XYZ file of C-alpha atoms in Angstrom:
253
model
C -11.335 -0.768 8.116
C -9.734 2.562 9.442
C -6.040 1.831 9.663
C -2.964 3.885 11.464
C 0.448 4.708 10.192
C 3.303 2.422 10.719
C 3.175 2.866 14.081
C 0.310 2.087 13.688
C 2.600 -0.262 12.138
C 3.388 -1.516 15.909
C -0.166 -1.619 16.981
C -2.777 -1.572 14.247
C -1.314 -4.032 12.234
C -1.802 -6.498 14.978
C -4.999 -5.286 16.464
C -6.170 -3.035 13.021
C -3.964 -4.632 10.600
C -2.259 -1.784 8.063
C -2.227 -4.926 5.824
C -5.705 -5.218 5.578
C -5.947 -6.166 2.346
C -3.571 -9.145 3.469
C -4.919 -10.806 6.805
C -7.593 -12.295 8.871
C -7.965 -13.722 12.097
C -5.900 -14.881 14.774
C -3.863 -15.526 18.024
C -0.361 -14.617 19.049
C 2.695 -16.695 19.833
C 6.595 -17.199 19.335
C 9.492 -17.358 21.894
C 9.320 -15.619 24.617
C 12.965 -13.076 25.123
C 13.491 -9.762 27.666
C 11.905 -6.839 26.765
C 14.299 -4.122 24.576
C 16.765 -7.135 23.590
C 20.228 -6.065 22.970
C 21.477 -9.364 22.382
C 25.192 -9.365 21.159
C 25.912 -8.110 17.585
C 26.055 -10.732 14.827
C 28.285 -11.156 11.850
C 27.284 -7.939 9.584
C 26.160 -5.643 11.930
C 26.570 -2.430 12.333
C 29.978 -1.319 14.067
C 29.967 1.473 16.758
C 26.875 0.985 18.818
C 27.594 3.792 21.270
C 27.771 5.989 18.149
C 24.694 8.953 18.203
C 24.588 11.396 15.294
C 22.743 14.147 15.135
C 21.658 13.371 11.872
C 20.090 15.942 9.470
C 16.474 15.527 7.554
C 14.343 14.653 5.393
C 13.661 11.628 7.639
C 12.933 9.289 4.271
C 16.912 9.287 3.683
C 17.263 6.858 6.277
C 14.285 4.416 5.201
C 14.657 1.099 3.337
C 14.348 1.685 -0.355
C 13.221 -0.728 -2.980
C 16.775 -0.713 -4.551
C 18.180 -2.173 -0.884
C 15.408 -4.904 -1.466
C 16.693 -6.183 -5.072
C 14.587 -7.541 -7.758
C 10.946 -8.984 -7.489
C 9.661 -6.360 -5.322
C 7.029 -3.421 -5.819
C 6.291 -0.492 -3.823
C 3.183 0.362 -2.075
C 2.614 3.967 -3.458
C -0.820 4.675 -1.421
C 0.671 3.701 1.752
C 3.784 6.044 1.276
C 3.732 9.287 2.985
C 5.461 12.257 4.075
C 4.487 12.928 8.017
C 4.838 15.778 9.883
C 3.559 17.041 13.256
C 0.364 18.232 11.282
C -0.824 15.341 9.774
C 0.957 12.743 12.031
C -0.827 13.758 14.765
C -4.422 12.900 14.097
C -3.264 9.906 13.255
C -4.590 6.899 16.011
C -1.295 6.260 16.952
C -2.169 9.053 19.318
C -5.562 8.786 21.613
C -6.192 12.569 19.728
C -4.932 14.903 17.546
C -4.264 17.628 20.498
C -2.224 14.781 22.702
C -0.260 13.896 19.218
C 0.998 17.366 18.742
C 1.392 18.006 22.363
C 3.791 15.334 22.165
C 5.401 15.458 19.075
C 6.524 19.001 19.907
C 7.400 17.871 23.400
C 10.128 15.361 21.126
C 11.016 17.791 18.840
C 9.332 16.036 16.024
C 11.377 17.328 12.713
C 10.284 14.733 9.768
C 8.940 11.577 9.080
C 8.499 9.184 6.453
C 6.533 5.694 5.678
C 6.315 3.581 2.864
C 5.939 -0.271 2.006
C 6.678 -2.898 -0.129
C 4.864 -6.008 -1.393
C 6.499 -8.890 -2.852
C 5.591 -9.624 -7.007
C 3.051 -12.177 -6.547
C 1.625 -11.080 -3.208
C 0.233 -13.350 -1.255
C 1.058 -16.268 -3.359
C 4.728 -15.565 -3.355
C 4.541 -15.132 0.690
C 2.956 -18.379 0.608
C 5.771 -19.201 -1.001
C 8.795 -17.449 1.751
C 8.686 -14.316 0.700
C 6.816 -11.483 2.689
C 5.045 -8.232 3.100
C 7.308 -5.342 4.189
C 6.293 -1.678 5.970
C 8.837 1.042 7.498
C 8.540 3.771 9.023
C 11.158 6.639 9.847
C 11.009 9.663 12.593
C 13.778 12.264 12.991
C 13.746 14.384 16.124
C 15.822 17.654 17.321
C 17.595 15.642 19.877
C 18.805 12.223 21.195
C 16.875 12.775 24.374
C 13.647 13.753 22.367
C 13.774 10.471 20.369
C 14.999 7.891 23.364
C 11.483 9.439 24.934
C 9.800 8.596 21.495
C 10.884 5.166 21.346
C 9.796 4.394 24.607
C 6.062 5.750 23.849
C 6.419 3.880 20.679
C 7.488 0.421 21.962
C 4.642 1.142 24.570
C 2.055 1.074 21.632
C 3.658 -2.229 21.087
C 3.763 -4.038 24.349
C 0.132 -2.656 24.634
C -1.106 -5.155 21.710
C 0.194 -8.246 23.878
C 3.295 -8.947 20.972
C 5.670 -11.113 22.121
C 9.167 -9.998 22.763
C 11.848 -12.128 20.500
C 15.587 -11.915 20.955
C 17.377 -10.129 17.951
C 21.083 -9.393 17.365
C 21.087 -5.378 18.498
C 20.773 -2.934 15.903
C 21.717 1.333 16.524
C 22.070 2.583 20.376
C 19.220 0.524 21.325
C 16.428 -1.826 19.765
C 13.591 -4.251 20.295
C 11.698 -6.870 18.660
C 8.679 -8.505 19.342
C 6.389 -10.827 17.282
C 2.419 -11.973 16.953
C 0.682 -14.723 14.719
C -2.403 -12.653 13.402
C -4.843 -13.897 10.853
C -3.788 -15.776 7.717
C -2.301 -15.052 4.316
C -5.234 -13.960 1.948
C -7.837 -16.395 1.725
C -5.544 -19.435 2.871
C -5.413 -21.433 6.288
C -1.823 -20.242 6.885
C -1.366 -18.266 9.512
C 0.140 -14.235 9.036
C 3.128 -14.081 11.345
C 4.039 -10.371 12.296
C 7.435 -9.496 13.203
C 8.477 -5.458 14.206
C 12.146 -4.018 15.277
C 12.299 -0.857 16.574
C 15.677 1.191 16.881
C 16.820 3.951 17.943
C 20.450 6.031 16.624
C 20.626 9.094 17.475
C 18.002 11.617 16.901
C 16.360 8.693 14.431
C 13.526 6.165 15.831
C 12.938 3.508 12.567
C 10.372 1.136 12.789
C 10.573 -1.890 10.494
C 7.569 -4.568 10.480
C 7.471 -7.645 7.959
C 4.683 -10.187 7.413
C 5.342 -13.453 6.227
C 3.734 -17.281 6.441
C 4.140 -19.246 9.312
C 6.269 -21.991 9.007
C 8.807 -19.719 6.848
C 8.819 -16.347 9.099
C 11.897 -15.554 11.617
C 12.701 -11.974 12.943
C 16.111 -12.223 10.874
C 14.668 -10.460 7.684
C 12.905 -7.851 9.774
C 16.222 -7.071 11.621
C 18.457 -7.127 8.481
C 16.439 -4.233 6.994
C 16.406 -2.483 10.503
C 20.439 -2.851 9.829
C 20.106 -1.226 6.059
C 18.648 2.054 8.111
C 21.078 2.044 10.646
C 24.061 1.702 8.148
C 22.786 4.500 6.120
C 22.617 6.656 9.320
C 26.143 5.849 10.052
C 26.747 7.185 6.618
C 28.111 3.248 5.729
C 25.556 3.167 3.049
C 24.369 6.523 1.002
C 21.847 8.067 2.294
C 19.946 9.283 -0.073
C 16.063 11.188 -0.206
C 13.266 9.270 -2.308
C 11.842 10.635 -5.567
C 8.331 11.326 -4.248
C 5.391 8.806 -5.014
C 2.687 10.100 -3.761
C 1.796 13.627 -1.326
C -1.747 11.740 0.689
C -2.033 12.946 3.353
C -3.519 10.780 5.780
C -7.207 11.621 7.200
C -7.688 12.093 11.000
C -8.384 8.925 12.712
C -6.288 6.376 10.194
């Protein structure tokens, strides 16, 4: 099954799952919130909120790394990649290549980066509470170019009929929406889906987890959104990946 980058991670995996070695089939549910919820900051987040850097590439230095996840994890070197306007474009998070450039240019598309984690134990241990994890990072010129990107890419999201879910706020502004889709491996428990998207600055960050239902909340998915948004605020280093793999993804995925 074709499947799209992370954003892509916002629509695919819900319609085209990116975890297709992980899911099957399914509805969609969870509680209802506003659209874009900026709910007031909890305990631990980040300070500043009206703070907008212009922060400086590779995007990748502001994506989750497996050392901010602790022990028992592994990363997902095949779905890892360095994107730029070139090979994101083709991509089907875009109706065509020509549209994806025309519009990453139009944002002043400078870097991005994706990459994934999978719990030791797969789908047992997420059977278990612990869950499936994909991010995806996008640096633009300007503020203005990547508020316009995060609206096209929450779009994308809203389009797969996700439910909106209220989340303490993360960066200038953020979202968070969830879908039940399919089931954990061969099991009867349903997959649960949850995906915040923030904005600081001239970053857009895209963080998706997939866990079992019954053990799934948006809290995990928002706490790594806060790892990003702490490195971009230079509270945590910020630091670029040793490469793990140079794919680059075909047209169409």
């Amino acid at each position: 099954m074709p499947r799209r980058l992370v954003l892509a991670l916002c629509a695919c995996t819900l319609a085209l799952p990116a975890f297709a070695a992980c899911g099957g089939d399914g509805g969609a549910s969870d509680d209802d919130a506003p659209s874009g919820t900026t709910a007031t900051s909890a305990p631990g987040s980040t300070s500043n909120p009206g703070t907008s850097p212009a922060l400086d590439g590779p995007a990748s230095k502001y994506s989750v790394a497996i050392d901010d996840l602790g022990v028992n994890w592994i990363t997902d070197i095949p779905f890892t990649f360095v994107l730029d306007i070139e090979n994101y474009a083709p991509t089907r998070t875009f109706t065509s290549a020509d549209e994806g450039r025309k519009l990453l240019n139009e944002w002043g598309y400078q870097s991005g980066y994706e990459t994934g984690y999978s719990p030791e134990g797969r789908d047992t241990a997420v059977l278990n509470g612990a869950f499936y994890v994909r991010v995806e990072s996008h640096l633009f010129k300007t503020e203005t170019g990547a508020m316009a990107a995060m609206a096209y890419f929450e779009s994308i999201i809203k389009s797969t009929g996700a439910s909106p879910v209220s989340a303490d706020a993360v960066g200038n502004e953020s979202a968070a929406y969830t879908a039940t889709f399919g089931t954990i491996g061969k099991s009867k428990v349903n997959a649960v889906y949850h995906h915040v998207i923030f904005r600081r600055g001239n970053l857009v960050t895209v963080v998706l987890t997939k866990g079992a239902e019954g053990f799934m909340k948006v809290e995990p998915a928002r706490e790594l959104a806060l790892i990003a948004d702490q490195k971009a605020l230079g509270q945590k280093p910020a630091v670029e990946p040793t490469p793990t793999s140079n794919y680059t993804p075909a047209a169409g995925n």
